[in-house]
């Protein structure tokens, strides 16, 4: 198993993983290309994949957020955690999160945070098993284009 920074070649597979959750489109668009390039160029963002024998099995995005809280240390924001549907339930998600937390710890982050859709109760149990605690209520404001 290899945990690594995603390359442009991984983009279609990552989009497929995101689409599998039913909230995204799988085809690579110009907007996806721009977003990937921005993530790749930003030292505070990492799109990471877990791969085996050259096949991407899972992904997540880590964003390092500077702030005055946590003694001025960064916090790591975890987004877009996905594991291939045919590989769920075998511990890959836990391994992916363990590696992400280790990466944040190595960077000196004061905490790791994430949000999860309220309807995803299985995901909530998963994150709690990994030691994450429900501590805040999240809010979103979608900006229509």
PDB file of C-alpha atoms in Angstrom:
ATOM      1  CA  UNK A   1       0.000   0.000   0.000  1.00  0.00           C
ATOM      2  CA  UNK A   2       1.338   3.427  -0.948  1.00  0.00           C
ATOM      3  CA  UNK A   3       0.107   6.735   0.487  1.00  0.00           C
ATOM      4  CA  UNK A   4       1.165   9.561  -1.777  1.00  0.00           C
ATOM      5  CA  UNK A   5       0.349  12.945  -3.221  1.00  0.00           C
ATOM      6  CA  UNK A   6      -2.006  12.589  -6.189  1.00  0.00           C
ATOM      7  CA  UNK A   7      -0.754  13.309  -9.679  1.00  0.00           C
ATOM      8  CA  UNK A   8      -2.695  14.720 -12.624  1.00  0.00           C
ATOM      9  CA  UNK A   9      -3.003  11.148 -13.925  1.00  0.00           C
ATOM     10  CA  UNK A  10      -5.008  10.269 -10.769  1.00  0.00           C
ATOM     11  CA  UNK A  11      -7.594  12.992 -11.383  1.00  0.00           C
ATOM     12  CA  UNK A  12     -10.134  10.870 -13.321  1.00  0.00           C
ATOM     13  CA  UNK A  13     -10.028   8.128 -10.675  1.00  0.00           C
ATOM     14  CA  UNK A  14     -10.368  10.624  -7.813  1.00  0.00           C
ATOM     15  CA  UNK A  15     -13.350  12.229  -9.533  1.00  0.00           C
ATOM     16  CA  UNK A  16     -14.827   8.760  -9.944  1.00  0.00           C
ATOM     17  CA  UNK A  17     -14.472   8.163  -6.207  1.00  0.00           C
ATOM     18  CA  UNK A  18     -16.173  11.484  -5.488  1.00  0.00           C
ATOM     19  CA  UNK A  19     -18.954  10.706  -7.988  1.00  0.00           C
ATOM     20  CA  UNK A  20     -19.550   7.348  -6.322  1.00  0.00           C
ATOM     21  CA  UNK A  21     -20.914   9.259  -3.325  1.00  0.00           C
ATOM     22  CA  UNK A  22     -23.555  10.746  -5.618  1.00  0.00           C
ATOM     23  CA  UNK A  23     -22.661  14.403  -5.161  1.00  0.00           C
ATOM     24  CA  UNK A  24     -20.145  14.985  -7.940  1.00  0.00           C
ATOM     25  CA  UNK A  25     -19.677  14.391 -11.668  1.00  0.00           C
ATOM     26  CA  UNK A  26     -17.018  11.910 -12.781  1.00  0.00           C
ATOM     27  CA  UNK A  27     -15.798  13.472 -16.029  1.00  0.00           C
ATOM     28  CA  UNK A  28     -12.812  15.803 -15.864  1.00  0.00           C
ATOM     29  CA  UNK A  29     -13.780  19.360 -16.772  1.00  0.00           C
ATOM     30  CA  UNK A  30     -11.741  22.509 -17.228  1.00  0.00           C
ATOM     31  CA  UNK A  31     -12.859  23.596 -13.748  1.00  0.00           C
ATOM     32  CA  UNK A  32     -11.481  20.338 -12.289  1.00  0.00           C
ATOM     33  CA  UNK A  33      -8.192  20.906 -14.116  1.00  0.00           C
ATOM     34  CA  UNK A  34      -7.930  24.417 -12.643  1.00  0.00           C
ATOM     35  CA  UNK A  35      -8.820  23.173  -9.161  1.00  0.00           C
ATOM     36  CA  UNK A  36      -6.256  20.363  -9.337  1.00  0.00           C
ATOM     37  CA  UNK A  37      -3.564  22.779 -10.536  1.00  0.00           C
ATOM     38  CA  UNK A  38      -4.382  25.155  -7.666  1.00  0.00           C
ATOM     39  CA  UNK A  39      -4.226  22.345  -5.081  1.00  0.00           C
ATOM     40  CA  UNK A  40      -0.968  21.070  -6.538  1.00  0.00           C
ATOM     41  CA  UNK A  41       0.608  24.562  -6.460  1.00  0.00           C
ATOM     42  CA  UNK A  42      -0.518  25.428  -2.916  1.00  0.00           C
ATOM     43  CA  UNK A  43       1.775  24.212  -0.097  1.00  0.00           C
ATOM     44  CA  UNK A  44      -1.211  24.334   2.279  1.00  0.00           C
ATOM     45  CA  UNK A  45      -3.226  21.828   0.224  1.00  0.00           C
ATOM     46  CA  UNK A  46      -2.626  18.180  -0.544  1.00  0.00           C
ATOM     47  CA  UNK A  47      -4.730  15.760  -2.521  1.00  0.00           C
ATOM     48  CA  UNK A  48      -3.609  12.372  -1.270  1.00  0.00           C
ATOM     49  CA  UNK A  49      -4.294   8.868  -2.508  1.00  0.00           C
ATOM     50  CA  UNK A  50      -3.905   5.374  -1.137  1.00  0.00           C
ATOM     51  CA  UNK A  51      -2.847   3.015  -3.918  1.00  0.00           C
ATOM     52  CA  UNK A  52      -2.003  -0.636  -4.296  1.00  0.00           C
ATOM     53  CA  UNK A  53      -0.212  -2.082  -7.323  1.00  0.00           C
ATOM     54  CA  UNK A  54      -0.749   1.214  -9.159  1.00  0.00           C
ATOM     55  CA  UNK A  55      -4.516   1.285  -8.500  1.00  0.00           C
ATOM     56  CA  UNK A  56      -5.988   4.156  -6.484  1.00  0.00           C
ATOM     57  CA  UNK A  57      -8.226   2.724  -3.761  1.00  0.00           C
ATOM     58  CA  UNK A  58      -8.948   5.847  -1.741  1.00  0.00           C
ATOM     59  CA  UNK A  59      -8.372   9.566  -1.509  1.00  0.00           C
ATOM     60  CA  UNK A  60      -8.728  12.619   0.677  1.00  0.00           C
ATOM     61  CA  UNK A  61      -7.767  16.261   0.660  1.00  0.00           C
ATOM     62  CA  UNK A  62      -5.808  17.845   3.505  1.00  0.00           C
ATOM     63  CA  UNK A  63      -5.817  21.610   3.869  1.00  0.00           C
ATOM     64  CA  UNK A  64      -3.555  23.203   6.444  1.00  0.00           C
ATOM     65  CA  UNK A  65      -5.224  26.243   7.984  1.00  0.00           C
ATOM     66  CA  UNK A  66      -3.156  28.800   9.884  1.00  0.00           C
ATOM     67  CA  UNK A  67      -4.777  30.416  12.890  1.00  0.00           C
ATOM     68  CA  UNK A  68      -4.166  32.104  16.190  1.00  0.00           C
ATOM     69  CA  UNK A  69      -5.897  29.347  18.166  1.00  0.00           C
ATOM     70  CA  UNK A  70      -4.118  26.145  19.111  1.00  0.00           C
ATOM     71  CA  UNK A  71      -1.125  28.216  20.212  1.00  0.00           C
ATOM     72  CA  UNK A  72      -0.701  29.557  16.686  1.00  0.00           C
ATOM     73  CA  UNK A  73      -0.320  26.080  15.218  1.00  0.00           C
ATOM     74  CA  UNK A  74      -1.994  25.072  11.984  1.00  0.00           C
ATOM     75  CA  UNK A  75      -5.015  22.816  11.950  1.00  0.00           C
ATOM     76  CA  UNK A  76      -5.520  20.161   9.300  1.00  0.00           C
ATOM     77  CA  UNK A  77      -8.888  20.111   7.582  1.00  0.00           C
ATOM     78  CA  UNK A  78      -9.823  16.751   6.061  1.00  0.00           C
ATOM     79  CA  UNK A  79     -12.200  16.766   3.096  1.00  0.00           C
ATOM     80  CA  UNK A  80     -13.426  14.393   0.389  1.00  0.00           C
ATOM     81  CA  UNK A  81     -12.545  11.112   2.116  1.00  0.00           C
ATOM     82  CA  UNK A  82     -13.444   8.278  -0.220  1.00  0.00           C
ATOM     83  CA  UNK A  83     -12.652   4.578  -0.567  1.00  0.00           C
ATOM     84  CA  UNK A  84     -13.536   2.541  -3.632  1.00  0.00           C
ATOM     85  CA  UNK A  85     -16.960   0.904  -3.132  1.00  0.00           C
ATOM     86  CA  UNK A  86     -15.668  -2.633  -3.686  1.00  0.00           C
ATOM     87  CA  UNK A  87     -12.950  -2.143  -1.048  1.00  0.00           C
ATOM     88  CA  UNK A  88     -15.013  -0.603   1.773  1.00  0.00           C
ATOM     89  CA  UNK A  89     -15.220  -2.398   5.085  1.00  0.00           C
ATOM     90  CA  UNK A  90     -11.700  -3.796   4.933  1.00  0.00           C
ATOM     91  CA  UNK A  91      -9.893  -1.145   6.945  1.00  0.00           C
ATOM     92  CA  UNK A  92      -8.663   1.021   4.064  1.00  0.00           C
ATOM     93  CA  UNK A  93     -10.599   4.070   5.268  1.00  0.00           C
ATOM     94  CA  UNK A  94      -9.104   3.743   8.738  1.00  0.00           C
ATOM     95  CA  UNK A  95      -5.622   3.380   7.240  1.00  0.00           C
ATOM     96  CA  UNK A  96      -6.180   6.408   5.008  1.00  0.00           C
ATOM     97  CA  UNK A  97      -7.255   8.507   7.999  1.00  0.00           C
ATOM     98  CA  UNK A  98      -4.415   7.177  10.188  1.00  0.00           C
ATOM     99  CA  UNK A  99      -1.907   8.229   7.545  1.00  0.00           C
ATOM    100  CA  UNK A 100      -3.545  11.656   7.147  1.00  0.00           C
ATOM    101  CA  UNK A 101      -3.454  12.243  10.911  1.00  0.00           C
ATOM    102  CA  UNK A 102       0.206  11.187  11.010  1.00  0.00           C
ATOM    103  CA  UNK A 103       0.958  13.619   8.175  1.00  0.00           C
ATOM    104  CA  UNK A 104      -0.768  16.453  10.063  1.00  0.00           C
ATOM    105  CA  UNK A 105       1.096  15.549  13.250  1.00  0.00           C
ATOM    106  CA  UNK A 106       4.447  15.543  11.405  1.00  0.00           C
ATOM    107  CA  UNK A 107       3.628  19.014  10.081  1.00  0.00           C
ATOM    108  CA  UNK A 108       3.024  20.224  13.646  1.00  0.00           C
ATOM    109  CA  UNK A 109      -0.715  20.756  13.430  1.00  0.00           C
ATOM    110  CA  UNK A 110      -2.597  21.319  16.672  1.00  0.00           C
ATOM    111  CA  UNK A 111      -5.668  19.374  15.578  1.00  0.00           C
ATOM    112  CA  UNK A 112      -7.350  17.583  12.726  1.00  0.00           C
ATOM    113  CA  UNK A 113     -10.931  18.506  11.911  1.00  0.00           C
ATOM    114  CA  UNK A 114     -13.544  17.419   9.421  1.00  0.00           C
ATOM    115  CA  UNK A 115     -17.206  17.749   8.656  1.00  0.00           C
ATOM    116  CA  UNK A 116     -19.570  14.975   7.653  1.00  0.00           C
ATOM    117  CA  UNK A 117     -23.068  15.162   6.224  1.00  0.00           C
ATOM    118  CA  UNK A 118     -25.626  14.675   9.009  1.00  0.00           C
ATOM    119  CA  UNK A 119     -27.301  11.824   7.104  1.00  0.00           C
ATOM    120  CA  UNK A 120     -24.071   9.779   6.969  1.00  0.00           C
ATOM    121  CA  UNK A 121     -24.487   8.036  10.320  1.00  0.00           C
ATOM    122  CA  UNK A 122     -22.189   5.151   9.349  1.00  0.00           C
ATOM    123  CA  UNK A 123     -19.446   7.681   8.584  1.00  0.00           C
ATOM    124  CA  UNK A 124     -20.011   9.349  11.961  1.00  0.00           C
ATOM    125  CA  UNK A 125     -19.518   6.037  13.760  1.00  0.00           C
ATOM    126  CA  UNK A 126     -16.402   5.421  11.651  1.00  0.00           C
ATOM    127  CA  UNK A 127     -14.843   8.778  12.633  1.00  0.00           C
ATOM    128  CA  UNK A 128     -15.752   8.277  16.295  1.00  0.00           C
ATOM    129  CA  UNK A 129     -14.052   4.845  16.257  1.00  0.00           C
ATOM    130  CA  UNK A 130     -10.929   6.665  15.048  1.00  0.00           C
ATOM    131  CA  UNK A 131     -11.041   9.031  18.037  1.00  0.00           C
ATOM    132  CA  UNK A 132     -12.782  12.039  16.474  1.00  0.00           C
ATOM    133  CA  UNK A 133     -15.296  13.745  18.755  1.00  0.00           C
ATOM    134  CA  UNK A 134     -18.436  15.650  17.840  1.00  0.00           C
ATOM    135  CA  UNK A 135     -17.554  19.094  19.103  1.00  0.00           C
ATOM    136  CA  UNK A 136     -19.174  21.721  16.880  1.00  0.00           C
ATOM    137  CA  UNK A 137     -22.225  22.249  14.733  1.00  0.00           C
ATOM    138  CA  UNK A 138     -21.265  23.056  11.146  1.00  0.00           C
ATOM    139  CA  UNK A 139     -22.961  25.483   8.772  1.00  0.00           C
ATOM    140  CA  UNK A 140     -22.667  25.983   5.022  1.00  0.00           C
ATOM    141  CA  UNK A 141     -23.862  28.714   2.712  1.00  0.00           C
ATOM    142  CA  UNK A 142     -23.895  27.624  -0.933  1.00  0.00           C
ATOM    143  CA  UNK A 143     -23.064  30.453  -3.306  1.00  0.00           C
ATOM    144  CA  UNK A 144     -24.883  29.953  -6.603  1.00  0.00           C
ATOM    145  CA  UNK A 145     -23.120  30.945  -9.785  1.00  0.00           C
TER     146      UNK A 145
END
